[in-house]
Short mmCIF file of the C-alpha atoms (twelve columns), coordinates in Angstrom:
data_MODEL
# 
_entry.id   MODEL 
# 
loop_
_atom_site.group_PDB 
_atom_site.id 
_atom_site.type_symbol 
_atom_site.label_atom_id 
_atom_site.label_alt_id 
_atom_site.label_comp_id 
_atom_site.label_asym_id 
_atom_site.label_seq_id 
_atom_site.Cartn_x 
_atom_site.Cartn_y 
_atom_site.Cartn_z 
_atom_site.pdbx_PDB_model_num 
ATOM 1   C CA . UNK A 1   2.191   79.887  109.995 1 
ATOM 2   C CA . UNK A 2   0.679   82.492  112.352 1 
ATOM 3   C CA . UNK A 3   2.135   84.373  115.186 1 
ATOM 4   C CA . UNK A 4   1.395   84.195  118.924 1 
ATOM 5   C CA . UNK A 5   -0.513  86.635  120.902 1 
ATOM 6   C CA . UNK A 6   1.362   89.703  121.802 1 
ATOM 7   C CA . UNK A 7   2.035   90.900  125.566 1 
ATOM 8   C CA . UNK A 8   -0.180  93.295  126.479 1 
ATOM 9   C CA . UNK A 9   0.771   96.967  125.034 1 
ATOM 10  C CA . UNK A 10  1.492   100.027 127.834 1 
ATOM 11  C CA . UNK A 11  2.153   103.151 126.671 1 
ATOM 12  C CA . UNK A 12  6.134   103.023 127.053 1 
ATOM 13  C CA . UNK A 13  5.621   99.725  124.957 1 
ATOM 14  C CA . UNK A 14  4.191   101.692 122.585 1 
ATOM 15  C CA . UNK A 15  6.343   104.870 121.965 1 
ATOM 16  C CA . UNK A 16  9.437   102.116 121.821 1 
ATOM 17  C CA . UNK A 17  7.239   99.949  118.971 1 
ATOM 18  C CA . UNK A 18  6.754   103.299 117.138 1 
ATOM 19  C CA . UNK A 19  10.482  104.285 117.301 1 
ATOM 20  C CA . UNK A 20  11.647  100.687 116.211 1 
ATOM 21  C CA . UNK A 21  9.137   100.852 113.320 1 
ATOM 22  C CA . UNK A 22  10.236  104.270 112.436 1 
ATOM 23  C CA . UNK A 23  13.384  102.410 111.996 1 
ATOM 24  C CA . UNK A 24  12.879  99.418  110.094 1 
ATOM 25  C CA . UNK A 25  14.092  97.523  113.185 1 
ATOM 26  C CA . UNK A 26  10.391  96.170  113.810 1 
ATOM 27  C CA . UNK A 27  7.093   95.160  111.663 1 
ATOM 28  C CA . UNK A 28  3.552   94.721  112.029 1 
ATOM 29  C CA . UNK A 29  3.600   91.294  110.154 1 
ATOM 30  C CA . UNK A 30  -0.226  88.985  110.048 1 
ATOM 31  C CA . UNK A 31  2.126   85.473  109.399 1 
ATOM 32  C CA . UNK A 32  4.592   83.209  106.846 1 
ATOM 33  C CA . UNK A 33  4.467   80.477  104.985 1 
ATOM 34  C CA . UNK A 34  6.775   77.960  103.085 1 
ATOM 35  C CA . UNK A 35  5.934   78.202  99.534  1 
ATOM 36  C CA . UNK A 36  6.499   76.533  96.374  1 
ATOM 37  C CA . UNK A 37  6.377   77.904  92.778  1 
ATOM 38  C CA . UNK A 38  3.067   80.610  94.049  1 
ATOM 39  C CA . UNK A 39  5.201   83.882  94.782  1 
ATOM 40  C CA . UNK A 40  8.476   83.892  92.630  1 
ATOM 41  C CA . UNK A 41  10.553  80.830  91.468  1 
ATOM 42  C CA . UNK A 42  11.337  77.871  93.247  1 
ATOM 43  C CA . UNK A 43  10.745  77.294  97.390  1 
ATOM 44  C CA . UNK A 44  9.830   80.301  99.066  1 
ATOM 45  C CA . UNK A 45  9.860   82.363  102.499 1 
ATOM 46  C CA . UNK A 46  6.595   84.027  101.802 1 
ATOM 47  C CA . UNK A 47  6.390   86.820  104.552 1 
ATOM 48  C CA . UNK A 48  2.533   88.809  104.804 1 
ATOM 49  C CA . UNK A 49  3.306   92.205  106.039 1 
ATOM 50  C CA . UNK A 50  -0.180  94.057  107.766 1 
ATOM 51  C CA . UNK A 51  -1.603  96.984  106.142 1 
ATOM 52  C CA . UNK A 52  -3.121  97.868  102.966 1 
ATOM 53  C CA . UNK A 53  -4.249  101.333 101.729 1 
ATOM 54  C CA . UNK A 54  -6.711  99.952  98.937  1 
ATOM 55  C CA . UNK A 55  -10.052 98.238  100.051 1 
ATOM 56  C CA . UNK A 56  -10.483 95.860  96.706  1 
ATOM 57  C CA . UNK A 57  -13.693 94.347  96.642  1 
ATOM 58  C CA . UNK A 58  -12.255 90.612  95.837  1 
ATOM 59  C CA . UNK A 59  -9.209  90.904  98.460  1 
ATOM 60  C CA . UNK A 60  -8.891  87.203  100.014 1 
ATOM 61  C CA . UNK A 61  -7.072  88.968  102.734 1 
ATOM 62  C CA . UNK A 62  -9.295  91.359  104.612 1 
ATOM 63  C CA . UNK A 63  -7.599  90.072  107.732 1 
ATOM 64  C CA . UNK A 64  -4.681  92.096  106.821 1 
ATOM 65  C CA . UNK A 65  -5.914  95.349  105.521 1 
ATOM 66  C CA . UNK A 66  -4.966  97.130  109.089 1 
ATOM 67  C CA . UNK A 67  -1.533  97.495  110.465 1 
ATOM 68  C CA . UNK A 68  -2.860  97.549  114.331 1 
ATOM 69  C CA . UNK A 69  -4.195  93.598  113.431 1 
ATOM 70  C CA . UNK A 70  -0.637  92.295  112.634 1 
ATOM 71  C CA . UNK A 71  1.923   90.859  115.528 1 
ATOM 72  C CA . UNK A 72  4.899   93.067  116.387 1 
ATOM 73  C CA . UNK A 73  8.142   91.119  114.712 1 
ATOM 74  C CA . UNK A 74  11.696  92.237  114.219 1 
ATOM 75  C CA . UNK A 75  13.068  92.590  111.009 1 
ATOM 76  C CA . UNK A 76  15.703  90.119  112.506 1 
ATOM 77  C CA . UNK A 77  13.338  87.531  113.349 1 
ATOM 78  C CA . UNK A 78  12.737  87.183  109.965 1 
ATOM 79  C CA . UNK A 79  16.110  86.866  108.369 1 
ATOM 80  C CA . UNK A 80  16.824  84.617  111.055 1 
ATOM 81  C CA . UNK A 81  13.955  82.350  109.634 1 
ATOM 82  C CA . UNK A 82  15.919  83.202  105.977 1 
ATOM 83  C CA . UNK A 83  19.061  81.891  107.621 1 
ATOM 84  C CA . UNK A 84  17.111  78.474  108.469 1 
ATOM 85  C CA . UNK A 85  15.905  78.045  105.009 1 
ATOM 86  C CA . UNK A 86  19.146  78.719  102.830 1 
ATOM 87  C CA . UNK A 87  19.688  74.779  101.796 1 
ATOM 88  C CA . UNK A 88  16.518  74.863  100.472 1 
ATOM 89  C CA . UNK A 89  16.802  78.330  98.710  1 
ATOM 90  C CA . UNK A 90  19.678  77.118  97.208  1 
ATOM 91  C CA . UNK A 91  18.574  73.687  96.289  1 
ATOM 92  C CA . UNK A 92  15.334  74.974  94.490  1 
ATOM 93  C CA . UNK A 93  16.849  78.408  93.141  1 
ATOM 94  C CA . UNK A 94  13.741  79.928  95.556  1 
ATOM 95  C CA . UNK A 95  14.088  82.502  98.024  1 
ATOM 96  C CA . UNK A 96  12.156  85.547  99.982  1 
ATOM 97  C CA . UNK A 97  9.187   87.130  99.154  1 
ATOM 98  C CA . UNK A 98  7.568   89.942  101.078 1 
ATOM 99  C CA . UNK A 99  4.249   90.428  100.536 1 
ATOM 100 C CA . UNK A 100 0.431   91.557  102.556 1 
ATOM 101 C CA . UNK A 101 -1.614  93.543  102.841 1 
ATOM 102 C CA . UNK A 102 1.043   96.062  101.114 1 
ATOM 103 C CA . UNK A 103 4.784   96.104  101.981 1 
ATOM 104 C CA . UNK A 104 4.980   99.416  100.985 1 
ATOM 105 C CA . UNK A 105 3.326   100.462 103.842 1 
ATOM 106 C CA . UNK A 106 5.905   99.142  105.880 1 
ATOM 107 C CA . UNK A 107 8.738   100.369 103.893 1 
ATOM 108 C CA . UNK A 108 11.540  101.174 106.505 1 
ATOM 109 C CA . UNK A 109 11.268  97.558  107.574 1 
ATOM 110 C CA . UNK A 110 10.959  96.273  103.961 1 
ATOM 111 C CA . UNK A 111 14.231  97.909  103.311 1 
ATOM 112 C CA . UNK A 112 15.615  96.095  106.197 1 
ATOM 113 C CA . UNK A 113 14.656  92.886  105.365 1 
ATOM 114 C CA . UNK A 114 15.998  92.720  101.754 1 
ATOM 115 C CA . UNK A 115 18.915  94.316  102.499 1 
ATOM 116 C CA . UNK A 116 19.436  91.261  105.320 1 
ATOM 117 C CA . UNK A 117 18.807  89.199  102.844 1 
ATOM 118 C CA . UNK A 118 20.716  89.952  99.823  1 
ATOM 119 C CA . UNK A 119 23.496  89.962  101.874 1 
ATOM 120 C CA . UNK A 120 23.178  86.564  102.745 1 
ATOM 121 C CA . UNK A 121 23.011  85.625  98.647  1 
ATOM 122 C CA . UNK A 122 18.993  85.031  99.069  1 
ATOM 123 C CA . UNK A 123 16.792  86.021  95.567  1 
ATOM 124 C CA . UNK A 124 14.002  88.607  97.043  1 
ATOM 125 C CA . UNK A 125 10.886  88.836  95.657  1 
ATOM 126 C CA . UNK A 126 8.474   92.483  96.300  1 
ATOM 127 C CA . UNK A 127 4.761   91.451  95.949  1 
ATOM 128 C CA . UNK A 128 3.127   94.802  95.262  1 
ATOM 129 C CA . UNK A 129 -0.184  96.745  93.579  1 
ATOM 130 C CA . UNK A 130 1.932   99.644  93.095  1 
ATOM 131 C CA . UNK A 131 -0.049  101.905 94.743  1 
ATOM 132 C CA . UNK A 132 2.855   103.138 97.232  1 
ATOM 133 C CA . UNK A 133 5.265   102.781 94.851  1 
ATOM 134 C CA . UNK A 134 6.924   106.368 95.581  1 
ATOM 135 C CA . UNK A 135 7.649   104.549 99.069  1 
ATOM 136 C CA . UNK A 136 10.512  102.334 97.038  1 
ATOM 137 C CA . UNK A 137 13.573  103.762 97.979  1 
ATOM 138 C CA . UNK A 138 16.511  103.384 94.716  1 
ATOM 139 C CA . UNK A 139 18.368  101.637 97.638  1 
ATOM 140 C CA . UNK A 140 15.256  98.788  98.091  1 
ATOM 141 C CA . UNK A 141 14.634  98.431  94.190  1 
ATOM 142 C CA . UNK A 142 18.783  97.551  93.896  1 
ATOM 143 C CA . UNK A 143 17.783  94.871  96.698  1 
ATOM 144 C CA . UNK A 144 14.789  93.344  94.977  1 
ATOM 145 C CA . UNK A 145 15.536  90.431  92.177  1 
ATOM 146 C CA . UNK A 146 11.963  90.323  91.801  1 
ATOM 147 C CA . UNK A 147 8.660   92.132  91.644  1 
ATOM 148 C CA . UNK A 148 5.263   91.209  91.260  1 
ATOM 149 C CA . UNK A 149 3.233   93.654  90.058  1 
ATOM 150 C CA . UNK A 150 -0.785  93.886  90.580  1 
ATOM 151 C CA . UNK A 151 -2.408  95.745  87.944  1 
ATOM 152 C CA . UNK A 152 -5.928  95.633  88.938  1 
ATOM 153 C CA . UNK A 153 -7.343  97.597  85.867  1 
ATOM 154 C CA . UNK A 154 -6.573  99.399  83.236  1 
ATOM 155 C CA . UNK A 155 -9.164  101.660 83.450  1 
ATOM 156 C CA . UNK A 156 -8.884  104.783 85.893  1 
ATOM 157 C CA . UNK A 157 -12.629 104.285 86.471  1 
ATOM 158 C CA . UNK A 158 -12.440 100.148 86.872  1 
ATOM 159 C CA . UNK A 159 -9.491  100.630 89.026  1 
ATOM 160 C CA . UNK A 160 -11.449 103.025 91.374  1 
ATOM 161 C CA . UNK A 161 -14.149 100.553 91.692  1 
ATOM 162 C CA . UNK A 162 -12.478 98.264  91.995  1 
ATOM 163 C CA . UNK A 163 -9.808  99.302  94.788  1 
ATOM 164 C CA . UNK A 164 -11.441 102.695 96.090  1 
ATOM 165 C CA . UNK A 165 -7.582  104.303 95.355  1 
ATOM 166 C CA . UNK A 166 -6.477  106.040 92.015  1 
ATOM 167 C CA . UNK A 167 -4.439  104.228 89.242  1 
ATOM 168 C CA . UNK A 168 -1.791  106.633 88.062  1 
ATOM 169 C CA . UNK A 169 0.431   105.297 90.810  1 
ATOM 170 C CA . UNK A 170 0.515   101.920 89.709  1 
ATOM 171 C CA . UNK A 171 1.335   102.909 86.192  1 
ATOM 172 C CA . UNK A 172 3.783   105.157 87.178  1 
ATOM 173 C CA . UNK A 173 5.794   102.899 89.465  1 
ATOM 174 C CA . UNK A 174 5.748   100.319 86.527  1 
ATOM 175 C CA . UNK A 175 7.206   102.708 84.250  1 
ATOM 176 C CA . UNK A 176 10.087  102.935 86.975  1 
ATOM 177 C CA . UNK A 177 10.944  99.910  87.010  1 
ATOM 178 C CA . UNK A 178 11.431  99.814  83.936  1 
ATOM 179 C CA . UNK A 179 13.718  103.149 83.381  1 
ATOM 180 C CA . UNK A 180 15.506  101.773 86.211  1 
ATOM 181 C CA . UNK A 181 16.971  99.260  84.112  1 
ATOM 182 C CA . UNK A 182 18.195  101.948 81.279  1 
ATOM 183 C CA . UNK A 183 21.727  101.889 80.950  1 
ATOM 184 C CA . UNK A 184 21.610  106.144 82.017  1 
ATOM 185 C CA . UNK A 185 19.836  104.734 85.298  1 
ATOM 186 C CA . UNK A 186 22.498  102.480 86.308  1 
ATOM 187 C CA . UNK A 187 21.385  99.527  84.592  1 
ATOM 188 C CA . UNK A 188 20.341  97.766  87.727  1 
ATOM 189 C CA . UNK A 189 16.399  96.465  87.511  1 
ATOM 190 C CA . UNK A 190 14.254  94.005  89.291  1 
ATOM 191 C CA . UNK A 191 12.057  91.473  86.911  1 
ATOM 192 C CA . UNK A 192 8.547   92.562  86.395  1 
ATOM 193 C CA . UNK A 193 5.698   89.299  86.874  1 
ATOM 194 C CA . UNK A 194 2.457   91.113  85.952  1 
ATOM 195 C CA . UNK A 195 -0.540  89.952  88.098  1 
ATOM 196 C CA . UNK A 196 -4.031  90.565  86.973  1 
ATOM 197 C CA . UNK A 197 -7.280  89.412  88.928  1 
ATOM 198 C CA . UNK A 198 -10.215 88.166  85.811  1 
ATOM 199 C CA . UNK A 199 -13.247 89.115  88.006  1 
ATOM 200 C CA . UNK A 200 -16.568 88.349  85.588  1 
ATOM 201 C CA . UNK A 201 -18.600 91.701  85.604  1 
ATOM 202 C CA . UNK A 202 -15.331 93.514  87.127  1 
ATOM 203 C CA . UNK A 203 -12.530 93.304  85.655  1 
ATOM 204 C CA . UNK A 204 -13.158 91.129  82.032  1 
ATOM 205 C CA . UNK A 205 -14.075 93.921  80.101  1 
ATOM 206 C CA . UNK A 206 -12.518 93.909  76.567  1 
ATOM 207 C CA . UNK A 207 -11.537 97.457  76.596  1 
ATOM 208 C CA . UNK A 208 -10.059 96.838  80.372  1 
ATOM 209 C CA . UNK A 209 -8.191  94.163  79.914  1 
ATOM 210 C CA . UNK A 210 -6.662  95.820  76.440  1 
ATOM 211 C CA . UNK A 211 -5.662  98.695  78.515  1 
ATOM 212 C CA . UNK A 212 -3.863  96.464  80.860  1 
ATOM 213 C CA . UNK A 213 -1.918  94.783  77.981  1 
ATOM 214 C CA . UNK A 214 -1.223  97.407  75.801  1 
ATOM 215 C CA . UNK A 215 0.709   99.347  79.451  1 
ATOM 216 C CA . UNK A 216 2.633   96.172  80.585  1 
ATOM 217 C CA . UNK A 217 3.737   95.755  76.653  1 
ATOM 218 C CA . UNK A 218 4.766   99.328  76.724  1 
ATOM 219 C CA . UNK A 219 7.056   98.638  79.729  1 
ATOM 220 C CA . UNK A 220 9.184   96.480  77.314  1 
ATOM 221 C CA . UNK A 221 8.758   98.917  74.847  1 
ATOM 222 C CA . UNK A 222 10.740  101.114 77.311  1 
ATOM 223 C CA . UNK A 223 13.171  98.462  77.933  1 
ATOM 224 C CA . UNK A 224 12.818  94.795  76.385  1 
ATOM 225 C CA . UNK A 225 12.423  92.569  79.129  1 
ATOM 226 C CA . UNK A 226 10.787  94.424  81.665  1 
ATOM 227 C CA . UNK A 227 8.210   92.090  82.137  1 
ATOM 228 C CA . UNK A 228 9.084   88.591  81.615  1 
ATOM 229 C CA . UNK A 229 5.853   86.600  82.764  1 
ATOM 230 C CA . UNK A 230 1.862   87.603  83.207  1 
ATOM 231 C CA . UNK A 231 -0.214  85.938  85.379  1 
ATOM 232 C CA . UNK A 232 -4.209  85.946  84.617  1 
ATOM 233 C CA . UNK A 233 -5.352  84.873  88.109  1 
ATOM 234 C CA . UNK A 234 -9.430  83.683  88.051  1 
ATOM 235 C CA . UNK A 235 -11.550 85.185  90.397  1 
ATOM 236 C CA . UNK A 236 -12.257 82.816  93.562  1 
ATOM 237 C CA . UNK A 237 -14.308 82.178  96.754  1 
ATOM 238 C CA . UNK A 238 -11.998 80.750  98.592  1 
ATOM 239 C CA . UNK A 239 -11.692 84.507  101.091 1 
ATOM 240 C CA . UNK A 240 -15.796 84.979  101.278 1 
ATOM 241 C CA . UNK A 241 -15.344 83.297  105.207 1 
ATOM 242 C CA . UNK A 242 -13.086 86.088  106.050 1 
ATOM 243 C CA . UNK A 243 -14.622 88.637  105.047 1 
ATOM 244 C CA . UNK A 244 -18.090 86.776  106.845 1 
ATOM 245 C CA . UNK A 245 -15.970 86.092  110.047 1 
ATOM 246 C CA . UNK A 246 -14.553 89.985  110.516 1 
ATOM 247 C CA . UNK A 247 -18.183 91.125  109.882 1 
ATOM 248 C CA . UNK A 248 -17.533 92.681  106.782 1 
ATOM 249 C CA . UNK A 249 -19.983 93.191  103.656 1 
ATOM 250 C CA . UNK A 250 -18.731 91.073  100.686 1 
ATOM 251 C CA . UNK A 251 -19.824 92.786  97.777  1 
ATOM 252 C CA . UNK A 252 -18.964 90.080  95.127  1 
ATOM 253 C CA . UNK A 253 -20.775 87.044  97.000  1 
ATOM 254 C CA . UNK A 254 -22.998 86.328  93.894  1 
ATOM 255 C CA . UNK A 255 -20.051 86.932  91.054  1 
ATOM 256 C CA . UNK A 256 -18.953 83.429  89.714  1 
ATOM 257 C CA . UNK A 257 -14.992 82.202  88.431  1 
ATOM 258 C CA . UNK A 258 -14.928 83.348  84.952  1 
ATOM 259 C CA . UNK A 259 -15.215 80.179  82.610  1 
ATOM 260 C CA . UNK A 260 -12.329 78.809  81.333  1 
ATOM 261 C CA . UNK A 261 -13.256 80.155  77.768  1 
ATOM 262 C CA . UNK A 262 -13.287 83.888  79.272  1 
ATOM 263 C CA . UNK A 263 -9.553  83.203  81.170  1 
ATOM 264 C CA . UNK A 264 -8.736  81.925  77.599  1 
ATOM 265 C CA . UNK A 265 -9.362  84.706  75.852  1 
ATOM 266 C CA . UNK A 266 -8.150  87.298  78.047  1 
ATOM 267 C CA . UNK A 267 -4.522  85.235  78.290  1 
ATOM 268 C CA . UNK A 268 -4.685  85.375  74.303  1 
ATOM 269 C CA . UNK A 269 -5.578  89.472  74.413  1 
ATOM 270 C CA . UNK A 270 -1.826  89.706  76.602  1 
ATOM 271 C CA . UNK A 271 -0.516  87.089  74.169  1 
ATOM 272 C CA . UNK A 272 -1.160  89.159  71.051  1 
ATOM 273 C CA . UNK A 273 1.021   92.029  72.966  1 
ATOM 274 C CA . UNK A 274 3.861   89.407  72.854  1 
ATOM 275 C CA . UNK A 275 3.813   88.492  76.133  1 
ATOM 276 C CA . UNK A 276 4.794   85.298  78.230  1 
ATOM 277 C CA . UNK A 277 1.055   84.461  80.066  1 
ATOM 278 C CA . UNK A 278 -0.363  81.704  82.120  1 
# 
């Protein structure tokens, strides 16, 4: 569902946007959809906050790499939406799930959000690469049920290529989440869903994708049941038109889905880690 077009912006418009984002009171948001089984168990409030440091080269939303493209949208507007939608969270065990561009780069109005909606009783889901994660507050992560994590290499190298940002965040936020669940850390931890993106040529190097496995199984070797679920997700076409209608260069126009014999065998190089993958 998208938004409708904003009233034009003055400049006392704009100092009060600033201050209400400063305060978690307003987002830049590109749209929401109702979800089912894609971004976190059961029926979901799926909620694509604007702005993205990174610049991956297979993003299927270059529409909302820049915060100034999103709609203005209070952080009550959406947990009045979450309001509308508890029958259904609680008939299909679903819930909220913020997600982008980055929601870290919104993080005030993040907090704000999940805060609103764990008070209500609502499962909250954090759809993240990581990359911000120093921008998690302890307070957010004890309001987040869920988070999906995007490791988009293993490689610092890959990773760079891949995103144009370092990797070292991303590992360090996942070994966070992970201490956070220690009983000296208060005990209180989020569930870890690993995402990783099979790109042929990219991303499907042995070596890579070993580096990848061998960190997410050292999360549970930190504390067993960090990670409860990987997802191998193929490399698609299906954002080339975006990237074509902003008048952006798509440097993977030529690079194929990996075969179902190369998804196969990187799902069985997680697998031998002793991990739960689709």
């Amino acid at each position: 569902m998208t938004l409708q077009a904003p009233a034009p912006v003055t400049p006392s418009l704009r100092s009060q946007r600033l201050a209400a984002m400063r305060a978690g009171e307003l987002g830049s948001v590109h749209s929401w959809e109702l979800v089912t089984a894609v971004d976190g168990p059961g029926t979901r409030l799926t909620v694509f906050l604007s702005g993205c440091p990174l610049r991956c080269l297979y993003c299927h939303n270059p529409d909302m790499l820049e915060m100034k493209d999103g709609e203005p949208v209070t952080a009550e507007q959406i947990l009045a939406r979450v309001r509308r939608y508890l029958p259904v969270f609680r008939a299909t065990s679903g819930g909220l799930t913020l997600s982008g561009g980055e929601v870290l780069m919104q993080p005030a109005f993040a907090a704000r959000v999940l805060r609103g909606a764990k008070e209500m009783g609502v499962h909250t889901t954090l759809d993240t690469s990581g990359f911000l994660g120093a921008n998690l507050t302890d307070r957010m992560l004890a309001d987040t049920d869920l988070v999906l994590l995007d490791v988009k290499s293993g490689d610092p190298d890959t990773y760079r290529r891949v995103t144009g940002g370092e990797l070292a965040p991303t590992l360090a936020f996942g070994r966070r989440l992970a201490r956070a669940g220690l009983r000296d850390a208060g005990g209180r931890a989020p569930e870890v869903w690993v995402r990783f993106v099979l790109v042929p040529g990219l991303t499907d190097d042995v070596k890579n994708v070993e580096r990848v496995a061998a960190y997410v199984a050292e999360l549970n070797e930190i504390r067993p049941g960090t990670v409860t679920r990987v997802e191998v997700l193929p490399f698609h076409q299906m954002g080339r038109y975006k990237w074509a209608a902003l008048g952006r260069t798509y440097a993977l126009d030529a690079t194929q889905p990996p075969s179902a014999e190369l998804t196969e065998r990187v799902r069985d190089q997680f697998r031998a880690h002793g991990l739960k993958t689709y």
